[in-house]
Coordinates of C-alpha atoms and ligand atoms in Angstrom, one line a residue:
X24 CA 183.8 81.4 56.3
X25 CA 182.3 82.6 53.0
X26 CA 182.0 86.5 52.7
X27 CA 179.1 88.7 51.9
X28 CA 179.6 91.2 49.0
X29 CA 176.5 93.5 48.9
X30 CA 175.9 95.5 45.4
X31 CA 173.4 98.1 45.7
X32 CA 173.4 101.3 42.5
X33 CA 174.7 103.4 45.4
X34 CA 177.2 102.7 48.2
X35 CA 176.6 103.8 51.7
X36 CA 178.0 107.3 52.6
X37 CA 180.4 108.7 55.4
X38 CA 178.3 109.6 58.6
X39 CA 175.4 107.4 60.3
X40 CA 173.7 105.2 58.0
X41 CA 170.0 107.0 56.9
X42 CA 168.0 104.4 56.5
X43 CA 167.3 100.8 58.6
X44 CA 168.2 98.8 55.2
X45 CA 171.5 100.7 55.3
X46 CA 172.2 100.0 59.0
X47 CA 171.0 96.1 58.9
X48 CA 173.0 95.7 55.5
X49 CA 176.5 97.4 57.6
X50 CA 175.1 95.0 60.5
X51 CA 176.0 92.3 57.9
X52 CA 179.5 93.1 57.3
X53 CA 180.4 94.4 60.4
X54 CA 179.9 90.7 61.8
X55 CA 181.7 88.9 59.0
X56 CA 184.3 89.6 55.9
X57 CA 182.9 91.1 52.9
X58 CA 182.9 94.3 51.0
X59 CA 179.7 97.0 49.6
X60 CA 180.0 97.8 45.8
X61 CA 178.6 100.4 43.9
X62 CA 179.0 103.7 41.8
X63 CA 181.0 106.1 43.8
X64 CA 178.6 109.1 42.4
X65 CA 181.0 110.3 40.0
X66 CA 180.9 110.8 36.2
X67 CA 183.8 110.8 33.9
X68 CA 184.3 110.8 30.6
X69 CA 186.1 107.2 30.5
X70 CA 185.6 104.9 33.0
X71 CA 188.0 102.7 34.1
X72 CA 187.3 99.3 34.5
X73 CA 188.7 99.4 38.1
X74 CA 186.5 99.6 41.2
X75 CA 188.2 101.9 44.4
X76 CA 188.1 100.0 48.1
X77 CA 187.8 101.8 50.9
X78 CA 187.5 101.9 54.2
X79 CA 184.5 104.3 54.9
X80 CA 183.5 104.3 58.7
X81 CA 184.9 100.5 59.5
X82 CA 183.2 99.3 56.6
X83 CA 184.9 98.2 53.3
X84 CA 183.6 100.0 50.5
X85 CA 184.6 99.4 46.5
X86 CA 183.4 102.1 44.5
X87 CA 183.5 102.7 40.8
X88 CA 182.9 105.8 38.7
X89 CA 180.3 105.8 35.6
X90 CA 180.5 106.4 32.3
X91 CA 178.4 110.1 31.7
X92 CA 176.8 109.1 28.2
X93 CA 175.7 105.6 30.1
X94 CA 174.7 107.0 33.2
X95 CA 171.2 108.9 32.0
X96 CA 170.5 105.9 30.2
X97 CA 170.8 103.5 32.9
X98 CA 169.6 105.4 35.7
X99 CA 167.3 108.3 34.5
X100 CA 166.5 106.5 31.6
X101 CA 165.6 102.7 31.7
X102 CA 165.5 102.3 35.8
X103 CA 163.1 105.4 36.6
X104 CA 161.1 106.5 33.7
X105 CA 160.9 102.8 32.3
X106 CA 161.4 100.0 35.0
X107 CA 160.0 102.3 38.1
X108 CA 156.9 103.3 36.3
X109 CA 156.4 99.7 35.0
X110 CA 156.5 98.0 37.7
X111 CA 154.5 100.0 40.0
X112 CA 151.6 99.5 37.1
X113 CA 152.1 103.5 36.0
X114 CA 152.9 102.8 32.1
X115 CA 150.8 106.3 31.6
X116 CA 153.8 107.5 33.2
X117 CA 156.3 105.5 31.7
X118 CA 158.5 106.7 28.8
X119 CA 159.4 103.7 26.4
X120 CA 163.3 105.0 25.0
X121 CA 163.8 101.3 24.0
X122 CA 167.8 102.8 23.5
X123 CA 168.2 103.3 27.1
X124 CA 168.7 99.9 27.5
X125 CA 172.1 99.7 26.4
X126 CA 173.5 102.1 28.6
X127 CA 171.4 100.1 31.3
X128 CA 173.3 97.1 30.0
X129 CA 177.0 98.8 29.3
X130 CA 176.7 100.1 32.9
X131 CA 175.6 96.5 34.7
X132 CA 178.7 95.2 31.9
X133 CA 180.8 97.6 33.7
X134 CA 179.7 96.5 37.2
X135 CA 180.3 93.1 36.2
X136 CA 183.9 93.7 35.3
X137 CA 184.8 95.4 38.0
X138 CA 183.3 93.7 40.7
X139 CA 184.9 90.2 39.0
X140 CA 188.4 90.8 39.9
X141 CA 187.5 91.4 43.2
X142 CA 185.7 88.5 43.9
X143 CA 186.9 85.4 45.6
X144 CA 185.4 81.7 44.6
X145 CA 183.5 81.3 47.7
X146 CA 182.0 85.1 48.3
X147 CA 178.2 85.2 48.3
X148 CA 177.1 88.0 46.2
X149 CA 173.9 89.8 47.3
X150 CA 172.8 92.2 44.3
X151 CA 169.7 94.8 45.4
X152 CA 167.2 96.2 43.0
X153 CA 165.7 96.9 39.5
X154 CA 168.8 98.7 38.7
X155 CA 171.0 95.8 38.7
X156 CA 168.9 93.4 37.5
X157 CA 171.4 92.2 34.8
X158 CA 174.3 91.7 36.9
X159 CA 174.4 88.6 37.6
X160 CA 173.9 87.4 33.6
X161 CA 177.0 89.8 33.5
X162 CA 179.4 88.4 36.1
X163 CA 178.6 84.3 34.9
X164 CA 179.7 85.6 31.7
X165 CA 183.3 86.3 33.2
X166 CA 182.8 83.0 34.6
X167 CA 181.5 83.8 38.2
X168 CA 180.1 80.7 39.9
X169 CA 179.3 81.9 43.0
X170 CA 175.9 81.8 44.5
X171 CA 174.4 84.9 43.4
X172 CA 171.1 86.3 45.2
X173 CA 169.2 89.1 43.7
X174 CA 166.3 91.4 46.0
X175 CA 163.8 93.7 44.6
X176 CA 162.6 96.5 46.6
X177 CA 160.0 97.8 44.6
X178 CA 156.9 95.5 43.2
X179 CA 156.9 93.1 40.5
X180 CA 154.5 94.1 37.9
X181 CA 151.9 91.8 36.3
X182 CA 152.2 90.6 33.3
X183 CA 150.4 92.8 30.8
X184 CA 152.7 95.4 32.5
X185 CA 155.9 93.7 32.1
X186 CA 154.9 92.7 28.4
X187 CA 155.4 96.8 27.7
X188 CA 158.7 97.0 28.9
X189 CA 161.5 96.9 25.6
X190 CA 163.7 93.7 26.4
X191 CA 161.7 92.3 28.9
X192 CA 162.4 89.3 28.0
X193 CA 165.9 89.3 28.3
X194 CA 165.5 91.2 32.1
X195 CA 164.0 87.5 32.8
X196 CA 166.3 85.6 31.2
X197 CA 168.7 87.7 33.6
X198 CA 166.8 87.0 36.6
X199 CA 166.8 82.9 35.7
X200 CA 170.8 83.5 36.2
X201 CA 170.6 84.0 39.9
X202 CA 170.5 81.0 42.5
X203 CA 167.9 83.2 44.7
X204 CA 165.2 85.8 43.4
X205 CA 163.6 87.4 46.7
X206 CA 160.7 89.6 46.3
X207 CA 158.9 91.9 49.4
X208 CA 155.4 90.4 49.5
X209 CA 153.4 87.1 48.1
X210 CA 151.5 89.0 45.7
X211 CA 155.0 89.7 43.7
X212 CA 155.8 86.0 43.8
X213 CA 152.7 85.3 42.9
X214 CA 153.1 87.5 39.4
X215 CA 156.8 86.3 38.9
X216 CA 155.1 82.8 39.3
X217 CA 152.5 83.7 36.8
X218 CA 154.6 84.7 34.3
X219 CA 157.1 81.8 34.8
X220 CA 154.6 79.5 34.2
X221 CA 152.7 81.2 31.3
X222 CA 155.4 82.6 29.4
X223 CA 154.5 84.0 26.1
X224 CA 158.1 84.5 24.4
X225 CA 157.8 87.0 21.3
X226 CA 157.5 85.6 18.0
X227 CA 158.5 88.9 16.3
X228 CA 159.7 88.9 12.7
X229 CA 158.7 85.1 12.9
X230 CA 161.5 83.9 15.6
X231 CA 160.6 82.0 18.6
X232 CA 162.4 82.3 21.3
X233 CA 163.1 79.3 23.4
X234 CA 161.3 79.9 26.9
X235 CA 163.2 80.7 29.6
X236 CA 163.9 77.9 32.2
X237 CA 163.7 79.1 35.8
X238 CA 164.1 75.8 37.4
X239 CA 167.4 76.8 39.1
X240 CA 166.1 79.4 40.8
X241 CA 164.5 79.8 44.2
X242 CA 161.7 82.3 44.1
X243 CA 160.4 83.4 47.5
X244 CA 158.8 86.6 49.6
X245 CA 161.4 87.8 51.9
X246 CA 159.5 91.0 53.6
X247 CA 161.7 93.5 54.4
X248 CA 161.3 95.5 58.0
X249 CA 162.4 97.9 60.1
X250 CA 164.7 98.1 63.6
X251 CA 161.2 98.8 66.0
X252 CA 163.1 98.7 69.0
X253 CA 165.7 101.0 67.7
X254 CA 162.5 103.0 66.5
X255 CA 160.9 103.1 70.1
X256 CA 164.5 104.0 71.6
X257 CA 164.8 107.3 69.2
X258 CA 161.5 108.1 69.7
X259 CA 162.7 108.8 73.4
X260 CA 165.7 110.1 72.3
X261 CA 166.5 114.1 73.2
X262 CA 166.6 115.0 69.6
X263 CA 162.9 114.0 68.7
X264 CA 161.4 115.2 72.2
X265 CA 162.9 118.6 71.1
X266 CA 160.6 117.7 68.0
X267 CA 157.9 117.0 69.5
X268 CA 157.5 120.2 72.0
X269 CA 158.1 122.2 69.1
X270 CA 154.7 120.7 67.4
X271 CA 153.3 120.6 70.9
X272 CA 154.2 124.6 71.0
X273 CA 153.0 124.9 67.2
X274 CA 149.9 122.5 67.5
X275 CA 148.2 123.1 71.0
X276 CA 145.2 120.6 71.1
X277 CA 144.9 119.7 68.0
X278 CA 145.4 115.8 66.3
X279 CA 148.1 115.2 64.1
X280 CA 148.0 113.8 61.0
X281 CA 151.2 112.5 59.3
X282 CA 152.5 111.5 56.0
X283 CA 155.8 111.1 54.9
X284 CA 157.5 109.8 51.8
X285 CA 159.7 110.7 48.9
X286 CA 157.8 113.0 46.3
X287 CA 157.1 109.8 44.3
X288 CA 154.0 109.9 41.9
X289 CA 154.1 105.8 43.1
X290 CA 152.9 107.2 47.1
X291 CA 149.5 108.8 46.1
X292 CA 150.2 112.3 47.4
X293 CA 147.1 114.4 45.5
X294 CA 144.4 111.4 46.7
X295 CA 145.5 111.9 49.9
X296 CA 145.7 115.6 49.9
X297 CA 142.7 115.1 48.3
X298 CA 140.4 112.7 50.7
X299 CA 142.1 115.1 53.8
X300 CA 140.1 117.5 52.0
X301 CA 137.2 115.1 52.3
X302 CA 137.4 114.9 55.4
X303 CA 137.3 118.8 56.6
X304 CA 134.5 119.1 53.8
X305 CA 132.4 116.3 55.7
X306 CA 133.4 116.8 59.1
X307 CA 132.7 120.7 59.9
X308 CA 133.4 119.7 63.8
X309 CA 137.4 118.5 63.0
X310 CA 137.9 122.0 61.4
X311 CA 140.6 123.7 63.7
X312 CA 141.0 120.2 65.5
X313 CA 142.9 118.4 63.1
X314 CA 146.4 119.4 61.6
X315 CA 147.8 117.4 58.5
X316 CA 151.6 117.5 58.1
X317 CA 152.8 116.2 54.8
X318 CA 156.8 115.9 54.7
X319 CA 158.0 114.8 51.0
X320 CA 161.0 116.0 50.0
X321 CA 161.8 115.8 46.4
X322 CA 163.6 112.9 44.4
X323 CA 164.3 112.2 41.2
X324 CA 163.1 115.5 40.0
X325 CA 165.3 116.0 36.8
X326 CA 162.5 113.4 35.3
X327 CA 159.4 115.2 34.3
X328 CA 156.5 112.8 35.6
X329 CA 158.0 113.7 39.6
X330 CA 158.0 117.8 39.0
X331 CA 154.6 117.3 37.5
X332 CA 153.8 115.4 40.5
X333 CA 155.3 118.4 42.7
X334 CA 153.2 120.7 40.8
X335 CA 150.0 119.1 41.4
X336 CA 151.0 118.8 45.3
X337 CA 151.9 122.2 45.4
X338 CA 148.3 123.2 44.1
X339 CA 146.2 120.7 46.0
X340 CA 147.8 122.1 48.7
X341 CA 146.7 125.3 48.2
X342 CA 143.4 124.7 47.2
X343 CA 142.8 123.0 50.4
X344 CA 144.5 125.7 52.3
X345 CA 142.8 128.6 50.3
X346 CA 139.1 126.6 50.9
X347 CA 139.7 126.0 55.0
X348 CA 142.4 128.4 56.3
X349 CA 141.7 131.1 58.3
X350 CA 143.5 134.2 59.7
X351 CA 144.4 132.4 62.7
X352 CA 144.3 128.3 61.7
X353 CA 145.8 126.5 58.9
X354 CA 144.8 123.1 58.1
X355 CA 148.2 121.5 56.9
X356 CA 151.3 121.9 56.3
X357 CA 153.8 120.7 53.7
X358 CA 157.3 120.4 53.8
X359 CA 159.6 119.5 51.0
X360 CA 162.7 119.0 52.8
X361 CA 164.2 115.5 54.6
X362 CA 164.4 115.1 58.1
X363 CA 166.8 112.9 59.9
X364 CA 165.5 109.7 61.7
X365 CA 165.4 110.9 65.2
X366 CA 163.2 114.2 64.3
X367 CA 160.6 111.2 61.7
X368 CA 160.5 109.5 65.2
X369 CA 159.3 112.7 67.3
X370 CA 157.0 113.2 64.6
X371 CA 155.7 109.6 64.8
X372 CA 155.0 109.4 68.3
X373 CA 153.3 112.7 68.1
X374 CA 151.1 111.9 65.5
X375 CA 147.3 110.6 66.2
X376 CA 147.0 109.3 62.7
X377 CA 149.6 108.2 59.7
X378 CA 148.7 108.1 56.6
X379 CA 150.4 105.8 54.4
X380 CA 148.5 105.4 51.0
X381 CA 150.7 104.8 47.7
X382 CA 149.2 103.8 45.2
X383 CA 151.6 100.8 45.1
X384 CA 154.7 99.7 47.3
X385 CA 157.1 97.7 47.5
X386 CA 157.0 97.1 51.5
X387 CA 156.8 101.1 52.8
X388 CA 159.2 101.0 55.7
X389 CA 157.8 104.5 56.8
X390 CA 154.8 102.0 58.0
X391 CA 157.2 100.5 60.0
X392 CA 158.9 103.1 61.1
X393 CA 155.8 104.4 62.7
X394 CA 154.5 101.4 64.5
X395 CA 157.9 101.7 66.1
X396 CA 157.9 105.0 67.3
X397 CA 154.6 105.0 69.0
X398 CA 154.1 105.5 72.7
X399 CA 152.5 102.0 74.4
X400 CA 150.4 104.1 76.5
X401 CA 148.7 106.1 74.1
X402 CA 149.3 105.0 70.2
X403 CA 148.3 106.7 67.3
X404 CA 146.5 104.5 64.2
X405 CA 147.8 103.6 60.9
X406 CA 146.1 104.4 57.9
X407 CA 147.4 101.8 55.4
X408 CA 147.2 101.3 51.1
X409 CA 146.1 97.6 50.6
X410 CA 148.5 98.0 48.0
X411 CA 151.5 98.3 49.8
X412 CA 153.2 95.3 50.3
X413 CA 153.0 96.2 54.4
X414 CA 149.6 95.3 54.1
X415 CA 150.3 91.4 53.8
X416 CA 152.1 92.1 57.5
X417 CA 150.2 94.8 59.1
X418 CA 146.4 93.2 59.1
X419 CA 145.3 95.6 62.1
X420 CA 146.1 98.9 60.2
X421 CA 142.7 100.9 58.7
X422 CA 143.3 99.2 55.5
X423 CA 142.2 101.6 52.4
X424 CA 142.2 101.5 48.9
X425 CA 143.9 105.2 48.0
X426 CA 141.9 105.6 44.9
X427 CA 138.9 106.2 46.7
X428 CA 139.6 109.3 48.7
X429 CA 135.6 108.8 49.9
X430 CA 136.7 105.4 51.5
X431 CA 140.5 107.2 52.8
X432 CA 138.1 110.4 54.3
X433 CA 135.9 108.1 56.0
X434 CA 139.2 106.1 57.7
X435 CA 140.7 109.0 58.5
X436 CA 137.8 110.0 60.5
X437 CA 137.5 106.5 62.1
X438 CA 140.8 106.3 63.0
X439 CA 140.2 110.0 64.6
X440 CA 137.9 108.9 66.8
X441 CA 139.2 105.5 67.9
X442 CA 139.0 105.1 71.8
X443 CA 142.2 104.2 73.1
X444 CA 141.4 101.3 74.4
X445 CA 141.0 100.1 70.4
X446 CA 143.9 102.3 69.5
X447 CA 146.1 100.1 72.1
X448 CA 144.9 96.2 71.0
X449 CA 145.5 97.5 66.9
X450 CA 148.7 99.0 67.8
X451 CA 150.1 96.0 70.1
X452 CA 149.4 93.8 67.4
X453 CA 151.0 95.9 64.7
X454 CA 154.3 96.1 66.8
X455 CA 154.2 92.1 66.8
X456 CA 154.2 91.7 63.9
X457 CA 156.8 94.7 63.1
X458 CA 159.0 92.7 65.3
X459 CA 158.7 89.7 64.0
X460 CA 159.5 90.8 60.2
X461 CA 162.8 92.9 61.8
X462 CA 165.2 93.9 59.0
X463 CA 168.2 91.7 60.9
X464 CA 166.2 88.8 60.3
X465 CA 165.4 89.7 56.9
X466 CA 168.8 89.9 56.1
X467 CA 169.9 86.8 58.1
X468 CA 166.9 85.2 56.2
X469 CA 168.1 85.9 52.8
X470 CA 171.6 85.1 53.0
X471 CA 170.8 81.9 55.2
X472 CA 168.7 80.6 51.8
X473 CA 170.7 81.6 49.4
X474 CA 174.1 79.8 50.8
X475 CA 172.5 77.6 54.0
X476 CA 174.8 77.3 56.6
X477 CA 176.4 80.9 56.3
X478 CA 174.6 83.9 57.4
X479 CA 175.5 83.7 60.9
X480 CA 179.5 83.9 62.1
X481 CA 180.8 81.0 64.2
X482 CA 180.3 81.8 68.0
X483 CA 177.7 85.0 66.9
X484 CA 175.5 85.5 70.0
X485 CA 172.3 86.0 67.7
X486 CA 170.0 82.9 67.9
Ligands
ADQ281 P1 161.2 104.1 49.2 O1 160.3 104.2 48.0 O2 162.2 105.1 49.3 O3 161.9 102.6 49.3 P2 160.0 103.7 52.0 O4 160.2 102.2 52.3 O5 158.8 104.3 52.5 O6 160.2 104.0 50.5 O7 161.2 104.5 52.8 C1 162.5 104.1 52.8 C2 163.3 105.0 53.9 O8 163.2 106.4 53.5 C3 162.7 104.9 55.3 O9 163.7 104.6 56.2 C4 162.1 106.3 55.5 O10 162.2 106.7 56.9 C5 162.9 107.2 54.6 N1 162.0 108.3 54.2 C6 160.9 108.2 53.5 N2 160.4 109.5 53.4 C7 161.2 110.3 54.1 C8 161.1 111.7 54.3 N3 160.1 112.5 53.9 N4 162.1 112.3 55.1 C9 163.1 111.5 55.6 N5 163.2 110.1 55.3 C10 162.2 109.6 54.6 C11 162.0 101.5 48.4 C12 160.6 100.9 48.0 C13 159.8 100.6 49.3 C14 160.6 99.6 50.2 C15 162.0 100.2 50.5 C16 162.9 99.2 51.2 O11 159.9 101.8 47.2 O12 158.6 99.9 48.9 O13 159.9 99.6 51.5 O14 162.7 100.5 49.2 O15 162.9 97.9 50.6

């Protein structure tokens, strides 16, 4: 049987995994041969061109280390301040180094060279994310012929947006090297397609490039989702009960309101401080009845579009505290630290209302996540960005667009006074259809296109 060797920018860590992707993905290889590769999170000077296996918690690990000069470049560089921005339609906040892309290419070179000794004819190589994009360009030039699938996470851009990222046209000539593209959501397929079929190549300093022929790959919306049963389970679990009597103890009567996400200028943070304040401003009655609890802990914050993103926050949120608060009531509360999944799932189930409006997404899992966690007999209401790719799933969320904080106040309030009875028929239909687009079939999904016949080991009791 053919094995599975999953290439992410990171591997997965020692302890439980923290995330559903990284638990499905270990689901993957626990049930069948196969290794993870990916940079161990060291810099050194010179790399060698020699990947580490390991054994890391039963599951087989090769790691390698990076090159420090390459590493800003690639990561830093070209994948967040150019590709991240791009592709979430940000270019205001993208910054065009056209030079970071040789570090992004020496490092997916690198990848490439270490990953090819380790490979065997038959493996199937699953490659995740922008980062990697080039990868598998890489390895056929060592002469891999394996069937190489490649899933992005975040959302492919449109066109116009695409046109302004340097080499652009070489990323898709990359991407015409795998035998399976899978995207989160129709609307990315439906840009990849665009482009595909209306390629303009660049004619600059008079040469034409020859356009780029994407007939042997398979391009297709592979939604990724979450473990809701696993969800419901922790949501019972002691760990966020303790949770959720400290809020009880901290919160008394009053509704929840949740959001959580990374600090990401991507997850519309201010509009939604911002329509919360809406809402208090319109609503006199909700003041000391409501309580919004924003947890975003910081990422990527050596790049200066995410602390002036952390900025703002910090000052919408004290504007919105300095204009409601009182001696004895706040109206939020904002957290800049990570929680682990079993306290997210006390907080879910505790919450009358999450909020979940970026501005774009890939999927949002913390959508997900929530639907999970809620308790049958009394479930809170998600508000939900059309623009996150959850929205093509979840078609009984308060659907909003996050750029009108008029529209988000007005859901907000709607979904504050939802009788239960309504609250109960939107949420059993949301947990459907979590359950149908579970992250084990996603994954099964995937690697069952891109090499039929294989994602499932002989006498497996999954059907
Ligand atoms: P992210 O942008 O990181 O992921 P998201 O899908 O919302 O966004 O979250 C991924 C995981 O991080 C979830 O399991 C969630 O619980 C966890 N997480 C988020 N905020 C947290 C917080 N404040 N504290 C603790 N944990 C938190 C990228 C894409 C998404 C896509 C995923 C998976 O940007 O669009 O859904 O990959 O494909």
């Amino acid at each position: 049987m053919s094995r599975i060797v999953i290439v992410s920018n990171r591997t997965p860590g020692k302890g439980p995994a923290a995330g559903g992707l990284a638990v499905a993905l270990r689901k993957v290889l626990s049930e069948r041969d196969g290794f993870w590769f990916g940079w161990s999170g060291k810099l050194v000077d010179q790399p060698g061109n020699e990947a580490r296996m390991e054994d890391i918690d039963g599951l087989q690990v090769a790691q390698l280390d990076l090159a420090r000069e390459d590493h800003h470049a690639y990561y830093a560089g070209f994948s967040n301040s150019i590709l991240w921005p791009s592709f979430h339609l940000r270019l205001d906040l993208a910054t065009i180094e056209s030079h970071w892309y040789e570090g992004y290419r020496r490092v997916n070179q690198q990848f490439a060279r270490a990953l090819m000794p380790l490979l065997k004819p038959d493996d199937i190589v699953w490659v995740h994310d922008y980062h990697l994009i080039p990868l598998a360009s890489e390895l056929r030039q060592l002469g891999a012929r394996n069937r190489i699938g490649f899933y992005l996470h975040i959302p492919f851009p449109t066109a116009d947006a695409l046109y302004a990222i340097p080499h652009h046209e070489e990323l898709m000539r990359d991407l015409a090297r795998y035998d399976l593209v899978g995207m989160q959501a129709k609307r990315d397929v439906a840009a990849f397609t665009e482009f595909a079929e209306h390629q303009a190549p660049s004619t600059f300093g008079g040469h034409q490039a020859q356009p780029i022929d994407f007939s042997r790959t398979e391009i297709d919306a592979f939604p990724i989702g979450s473990d809701p049963a696993a969800f419901a389970r922790l949501a019972a679990s002691p760990a966020a009960t303790k949770m959720v009597h400290r809020m009880k103890r901290a919160l008394g009567d009053q509704c929840l309101i949740l959001g959580v996400d990374r600090l990401d200028y991507s997850k519309g943070l201010p509009q939604r401080v911002e329509a919360y304040e809406k809402l208090l401003a319109n609503n006199a009655r909700l003041r000391r009845n409501v309580h919004l609890l924003q947890v975003a802990p910081p990422s990527r914050d050596t790049i200066k579009e995410y602390q002036e993103t952390s900025d703002t926050l910090d000052a919408m949120c004290g504007h919105v505290m300095g204009r409601f608060a009182e001696p004895d009531w706040q109206p939020l509360t904002y957290v800049k630290r990570a929680y682990g999944q079993p306290s997210l799932a006390g907080l879910y189930r505790l919450a009358r209302v999450a909020l979940v409006t970026p501005l774009r997404d890939g999927m949002n899992l913390v959508a997900h996540e929530f639907i999970g966690a809620q308790d049958p007999a009394n479930p809170g209401v998600l508000v939900l960005s059309r623009f996150a790719g959850a929205a093509e799933i979840f078609h009984d969320a308060l659907l909003v667009n996050p750029f009108d904080t008029d529209e988000t106040a007005e859901a907000l309030r709607i979904a504050l006074d939802m009788p239960l009875e309504e609250r109960k028929q939107r949420w059993r239909s949301l947990m459907d259809a979590a359950e149908e687009h579970n992250v084990d079939d996603w994954a099964i999904n995937f690697i069952e296109r891109l090499a039929p016949g294989t994602a499932r080991k002989a006498g497996s009791t999954r059907d």
